[in-house]
C-alpha atoms as one frame of an Amber mdcrd trajectory, in Angstrom:
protein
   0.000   0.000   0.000   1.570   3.464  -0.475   2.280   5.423   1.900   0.705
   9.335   2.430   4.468  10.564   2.268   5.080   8.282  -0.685   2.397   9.901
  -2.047   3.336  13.413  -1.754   6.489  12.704  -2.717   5.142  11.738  -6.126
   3.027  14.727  -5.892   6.147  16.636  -5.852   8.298  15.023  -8.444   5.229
  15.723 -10.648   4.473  18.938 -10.271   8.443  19.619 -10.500   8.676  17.968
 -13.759   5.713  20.212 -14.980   7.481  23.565 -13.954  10.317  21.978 -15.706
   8.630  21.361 -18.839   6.963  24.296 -18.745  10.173  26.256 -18.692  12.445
  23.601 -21.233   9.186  24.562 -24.053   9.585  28.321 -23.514  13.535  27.737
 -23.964  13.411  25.772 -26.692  11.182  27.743 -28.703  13.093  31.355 -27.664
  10.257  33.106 -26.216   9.268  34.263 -22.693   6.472  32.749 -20.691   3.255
  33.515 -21.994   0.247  34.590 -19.654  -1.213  31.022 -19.713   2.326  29.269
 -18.709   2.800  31.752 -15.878  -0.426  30.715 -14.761   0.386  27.572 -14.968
   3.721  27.644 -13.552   1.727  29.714 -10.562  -0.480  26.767  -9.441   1.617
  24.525  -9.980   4.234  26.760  -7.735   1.829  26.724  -4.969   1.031  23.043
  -5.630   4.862  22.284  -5.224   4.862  24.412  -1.660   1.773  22.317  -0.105
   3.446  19.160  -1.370   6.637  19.822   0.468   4.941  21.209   3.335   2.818
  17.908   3.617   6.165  16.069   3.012   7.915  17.461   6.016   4.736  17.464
   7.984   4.824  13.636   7.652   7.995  13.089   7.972   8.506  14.757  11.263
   5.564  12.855  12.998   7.235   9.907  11.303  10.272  10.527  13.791   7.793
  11.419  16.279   6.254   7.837  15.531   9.142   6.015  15.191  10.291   6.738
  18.777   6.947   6.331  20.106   6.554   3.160  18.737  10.199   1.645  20.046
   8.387   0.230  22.642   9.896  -1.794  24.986   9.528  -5.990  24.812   9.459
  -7.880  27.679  11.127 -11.428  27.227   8.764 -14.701  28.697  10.286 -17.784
  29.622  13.091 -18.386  32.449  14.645 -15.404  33.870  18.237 -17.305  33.893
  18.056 -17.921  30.358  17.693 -13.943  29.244  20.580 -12.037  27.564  21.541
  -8.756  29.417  19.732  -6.964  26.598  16.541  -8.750  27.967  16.880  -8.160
  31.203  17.320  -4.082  30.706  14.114  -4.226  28.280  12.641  -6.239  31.268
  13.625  -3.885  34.377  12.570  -0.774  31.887   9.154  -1.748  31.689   8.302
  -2.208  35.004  10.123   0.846  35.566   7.558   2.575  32.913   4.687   0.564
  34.863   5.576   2.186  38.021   5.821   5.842  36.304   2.929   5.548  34.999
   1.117   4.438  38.059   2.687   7.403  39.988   1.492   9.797  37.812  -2.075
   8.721  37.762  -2.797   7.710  41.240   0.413   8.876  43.110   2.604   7.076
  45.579  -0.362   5.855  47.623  -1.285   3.847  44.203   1.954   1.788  43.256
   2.465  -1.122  44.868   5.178  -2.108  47.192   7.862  -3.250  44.704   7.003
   0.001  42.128   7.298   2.329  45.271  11.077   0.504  45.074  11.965   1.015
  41.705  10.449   4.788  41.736  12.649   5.504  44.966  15.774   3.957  43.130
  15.376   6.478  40.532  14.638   9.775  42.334  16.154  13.078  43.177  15.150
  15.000  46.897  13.774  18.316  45.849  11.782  19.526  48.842   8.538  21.187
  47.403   6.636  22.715  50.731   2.777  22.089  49.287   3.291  18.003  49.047
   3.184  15.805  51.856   6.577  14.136  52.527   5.660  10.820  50.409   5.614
  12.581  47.285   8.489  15.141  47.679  10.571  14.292  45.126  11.563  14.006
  41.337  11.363  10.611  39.339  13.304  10.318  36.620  11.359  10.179  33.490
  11.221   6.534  31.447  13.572   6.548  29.136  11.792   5.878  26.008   9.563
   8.141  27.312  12.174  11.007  28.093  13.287   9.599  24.039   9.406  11.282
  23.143  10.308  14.661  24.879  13.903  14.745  22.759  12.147  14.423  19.226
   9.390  16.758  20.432  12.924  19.647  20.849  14.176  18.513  17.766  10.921
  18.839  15.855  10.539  22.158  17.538  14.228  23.674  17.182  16.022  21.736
  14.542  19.536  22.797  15.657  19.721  20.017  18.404  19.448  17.213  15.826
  22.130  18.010  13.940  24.505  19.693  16.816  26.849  18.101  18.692  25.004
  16.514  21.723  27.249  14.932  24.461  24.951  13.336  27.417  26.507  13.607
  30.893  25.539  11.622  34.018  25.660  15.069  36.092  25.548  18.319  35.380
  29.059  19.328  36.385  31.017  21.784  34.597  32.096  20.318  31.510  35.604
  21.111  30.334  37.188  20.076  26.921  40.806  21.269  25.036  40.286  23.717
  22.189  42.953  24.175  18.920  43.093  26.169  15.702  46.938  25.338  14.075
  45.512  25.940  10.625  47.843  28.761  10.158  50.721  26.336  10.959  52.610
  24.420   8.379  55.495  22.388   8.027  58.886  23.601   6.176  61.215  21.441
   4.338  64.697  20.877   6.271  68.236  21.015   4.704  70.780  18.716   5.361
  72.352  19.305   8.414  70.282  21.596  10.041  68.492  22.238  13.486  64.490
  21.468  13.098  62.322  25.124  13.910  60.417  24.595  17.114  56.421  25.634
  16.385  54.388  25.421  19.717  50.863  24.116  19.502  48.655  26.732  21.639
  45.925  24.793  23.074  42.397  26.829  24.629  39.691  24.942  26.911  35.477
  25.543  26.671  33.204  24.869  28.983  29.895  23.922  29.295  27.801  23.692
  32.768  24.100  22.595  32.986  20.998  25.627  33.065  17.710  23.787  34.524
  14.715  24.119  31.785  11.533  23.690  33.029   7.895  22.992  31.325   6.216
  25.469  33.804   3.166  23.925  35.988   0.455  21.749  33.755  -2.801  21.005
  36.466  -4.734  17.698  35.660  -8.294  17.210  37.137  -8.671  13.803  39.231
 -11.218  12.702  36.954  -9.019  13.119  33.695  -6.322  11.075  35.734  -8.696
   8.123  36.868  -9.935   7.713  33.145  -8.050   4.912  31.890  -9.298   4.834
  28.299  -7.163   8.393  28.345  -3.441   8.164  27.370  -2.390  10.675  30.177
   1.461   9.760  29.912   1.510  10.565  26.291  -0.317  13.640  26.410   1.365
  14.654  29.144   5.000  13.700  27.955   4.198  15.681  24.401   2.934  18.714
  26.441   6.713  18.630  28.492   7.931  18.455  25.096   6.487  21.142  23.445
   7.290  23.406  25.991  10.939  22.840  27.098  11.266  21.968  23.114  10.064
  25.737  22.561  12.369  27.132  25.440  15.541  25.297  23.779  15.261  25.695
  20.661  14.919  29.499  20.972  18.401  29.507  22.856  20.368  27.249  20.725
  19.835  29.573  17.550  20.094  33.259  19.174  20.797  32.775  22.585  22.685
  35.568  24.853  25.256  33.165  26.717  24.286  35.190  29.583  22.420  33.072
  32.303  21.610  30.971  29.096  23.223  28.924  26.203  25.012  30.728  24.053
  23.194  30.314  20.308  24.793  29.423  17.110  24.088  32.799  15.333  24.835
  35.022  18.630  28.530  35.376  17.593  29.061  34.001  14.284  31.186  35.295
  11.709  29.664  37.092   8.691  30.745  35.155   5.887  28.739  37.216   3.615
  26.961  40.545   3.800  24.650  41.425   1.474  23.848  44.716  -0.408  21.569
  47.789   0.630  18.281  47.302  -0.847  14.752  48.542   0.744  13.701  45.030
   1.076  15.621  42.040   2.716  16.889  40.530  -0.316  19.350  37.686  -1.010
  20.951  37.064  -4.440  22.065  33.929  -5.961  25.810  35.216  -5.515  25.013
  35.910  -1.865  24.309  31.564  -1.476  27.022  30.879  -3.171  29.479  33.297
  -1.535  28.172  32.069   1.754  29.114  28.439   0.317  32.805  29.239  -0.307
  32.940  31.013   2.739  34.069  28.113   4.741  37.094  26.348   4.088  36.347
  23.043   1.705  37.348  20.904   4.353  34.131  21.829   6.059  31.539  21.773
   3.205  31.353  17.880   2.508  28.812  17.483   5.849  27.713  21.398   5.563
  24.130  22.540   5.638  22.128  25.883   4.877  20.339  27.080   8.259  17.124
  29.264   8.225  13.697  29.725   9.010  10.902  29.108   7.025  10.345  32.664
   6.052  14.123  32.545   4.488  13.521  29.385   2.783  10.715  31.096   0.979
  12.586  33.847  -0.058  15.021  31.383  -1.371  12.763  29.238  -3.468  11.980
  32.792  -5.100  15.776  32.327  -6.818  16.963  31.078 -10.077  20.194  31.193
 -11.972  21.097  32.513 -14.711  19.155  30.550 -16.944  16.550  30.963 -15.412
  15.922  27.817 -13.601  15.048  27.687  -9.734  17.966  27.155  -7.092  15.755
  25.204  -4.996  15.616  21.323  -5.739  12.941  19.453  -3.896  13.304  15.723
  -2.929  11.958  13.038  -4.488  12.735  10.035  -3.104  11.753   9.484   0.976
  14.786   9.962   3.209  16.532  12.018   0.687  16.343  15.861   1.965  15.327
  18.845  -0.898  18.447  20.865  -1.326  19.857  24.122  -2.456  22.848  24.890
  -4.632  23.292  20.410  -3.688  23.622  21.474  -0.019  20.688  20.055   2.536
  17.908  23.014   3.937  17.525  22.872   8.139  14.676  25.171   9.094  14.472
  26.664  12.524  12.688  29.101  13.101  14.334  30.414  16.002  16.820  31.801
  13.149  15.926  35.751  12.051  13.911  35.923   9.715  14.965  38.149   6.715
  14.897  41.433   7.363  17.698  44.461   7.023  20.848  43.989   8.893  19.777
  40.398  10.195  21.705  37.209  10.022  18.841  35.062   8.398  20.698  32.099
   6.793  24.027  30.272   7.942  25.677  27.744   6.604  28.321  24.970   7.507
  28.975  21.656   9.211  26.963  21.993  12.284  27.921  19.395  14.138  31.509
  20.374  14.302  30.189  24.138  14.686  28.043  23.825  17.855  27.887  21.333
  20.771  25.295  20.335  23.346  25.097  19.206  26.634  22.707  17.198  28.171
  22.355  15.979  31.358  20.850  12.464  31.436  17.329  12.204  33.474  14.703
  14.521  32.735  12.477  14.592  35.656   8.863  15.025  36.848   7.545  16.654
  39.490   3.644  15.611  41.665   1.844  18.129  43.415  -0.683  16.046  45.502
  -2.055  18.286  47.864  -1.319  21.634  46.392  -4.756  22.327  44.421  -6.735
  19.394  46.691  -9.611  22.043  46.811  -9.779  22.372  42.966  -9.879  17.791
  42.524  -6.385  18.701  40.524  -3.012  17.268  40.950   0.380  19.829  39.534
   2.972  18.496  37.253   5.871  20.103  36.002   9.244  18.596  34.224  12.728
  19.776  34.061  15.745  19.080  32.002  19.322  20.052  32.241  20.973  21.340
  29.033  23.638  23.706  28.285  25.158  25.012  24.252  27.836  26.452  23.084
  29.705  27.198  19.521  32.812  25.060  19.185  34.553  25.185  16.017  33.868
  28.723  15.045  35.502  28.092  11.263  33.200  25.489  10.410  30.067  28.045
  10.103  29.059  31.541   8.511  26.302  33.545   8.322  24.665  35.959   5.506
  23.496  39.046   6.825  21.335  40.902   4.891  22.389  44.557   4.321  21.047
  48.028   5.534  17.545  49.287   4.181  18.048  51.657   1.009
């Protein structure tokens, strides 16, 4: 049976190869576009845009999906006989069990052994509304806390293709920085003393800011309805909002009492001309391109936002023919000038004087730490007089730029 993204992928491909025909007869004949093939190549323009916009829709809850469907299976037979991999899948479901049971009916509704495995797993944070039973934070499942990282992903876009590093704790996290690029060796004569050339070494660091997804407030009855899927709901609401927190940061944050983003300090690879509307040029892209060195630019990536990528599908080359070259075949990404598209929307969008597209290998260019864990939070008694029970989640996550060489921006030029 195919698939809906299958489908829109063929969509695509189709309506591609009718712009392109479209613009091959006008060529071939040495005319311009007449009214009728404009209006053609108009619909079928805004055919091409919903067909890519379905396509990444579906593709996104497909890693949404994908995640939420790695669910855990629990081996039968005897417990001697199971492989270490079995008894981990084993121990992680009842761990899920006993999550879930805590966050419908609290501590007074797990049973003995659950109250065990929840205590095993849980950090003292002394909230003054719950009763002493339930102070506490229990780490989240971790095919749940799995959910909650593709939510931030979907949302950002940055954190799937930086370079994350997960840490047990949330110490400072020190690593050894060097640029000898400007350092080369020197043929010797015969005879003669070998130059010294130190190697200057630098050292980053990364520590751990506390995101939180705010207070969500459940009624009892919502909780006690089994048919509901409270965990899931629940664990895509954390999501969205820590996602939403994150994902801001990583692109344009201060460094200040917050990650520092990707685009705070870049360097302007390319800076584009004075004109009364944000404009970008075909030269611009591929300026920005060979602004990196070429050892960079096999695993390098455009970065904007979805209002930059439009203004980019706007461009063709000289002949005439559009820069932007959409995907059809599943798990092959559209592309511009050959190089992949990320959209974030955290980046600027175009506008004068703003840095709205980068470009570069990202994963050498910016690095992520995060602390392993996420954790929830049960207010019991706190709204008792509304029939509600609080929940809030926190992770631990810090960002940085690393290799500042691997990644440029274009920023657009002051208003005429």
């Amino acid at each position: 049976m195919t698939t809906l993204l299958q489908r829109a992928l063929d969509t695509r491909a189709r309506t591609w190869s009718q712009m392109q025909e479209i613009q091959a007869t006008a060529e071939r004949e040495g005319r311009d576009l007449t009214a009728e093939e404009r209006a053609s190549w108009d619909a079928a323009e805004a055919d091409l845009t919903a067909a890519s916009q379905d396509v990444e829709r579906m593709e996104r809850m497909a890693r949404l999906d994908a995640v939420q469907r790695d669910s855990v299976v629990v081996a039968i037979g005897d417990a001697a006989g199971e492989n270490p991999e079995d008894r981990q899948a084993t121990a992680d479901a009842q761990y899920r069990d006993a999550f879930e049971a805590f966050t419908r009916r609290g501590m007074n509704g797990v049973t003995t052994e659950q109250r065990q495995l929840l205590m095993s797993n849980q950090t003292e944070i002394r909230a003054g509304a719950t009763s002493p039973g339930s102070a506490g934070g229990y780490f989240i499942p971790t095919d749940t806390l799995a959910r909650i990282t593709e939510t931030m992903k979907a949302y950002g876009g940055l954190l799937g293709a930086a370079n994350v590093i997960t840490t047990a704790s949330g110490n400072p996290l020190n690593w050894p920085t060097n640029d000898d690029t400007s350092n080369v060796g020197a043929i010797l004569a015969e005879n003669s003393q070998i130059t010294e050339q130190d190697v200057t070494l630098g050292q980053k660091s990364l520590g751990a800011y506390t995101y939180t997804s705010k207070l969500v407030r459940l009624s009892l009855q919502l909780l006690q309805d089994n048919a509901f899927n409270m965990e899931s709901w629940l664990t895509r609401k954390l999501g969205e909002r820590i996602g939403r927190a994150v994902a801001a940061h990583l692109v344009t944050g201060t460094g200040t009492n917050q990650p520092e983003g990707l685009f705070t300090n870049a360097t302007a690879g390319v800076t584009g001309g004075v004109s009364a509307t944000a404009a970008i040029t075909y030269d611009d892209l591929i300026d920005l391109q060979h602004s990196i060195d070429p050892a960079y630019r096999t695993s390098a990536q455009f970065v904007t936002s979805d209002a930059g990528l439009k203004l980019a599908r706007k461009l063709k080359d000289g002949d005439g023919r559009p820069l932007w070259e959409p995907s059809v075949q599943i798990g092959t990404p559209s592309a511009l000038l050959g190089s992949p598209v990320l959209i974030d929307n955290g980046v600027p969008a175009p506008a004068p004087e703003a840095a709205s597209f980068g470009f570069g290998d990202i994963n050498a260019a910016y690095v992520v730490r995060q602390v392993a864990g996420g954790q929830m939070m049960r207010l019991e008694e706190r709204y008792a007089d509304y029939l509600q029970v609080g929940f809030f989640g926190f992770m631990r996550l810090d960002a940085a730029p690393d290799d500042g060489s691997a990644f440029r921006t274009f920023v657009h030029g002051d208003a005429a």
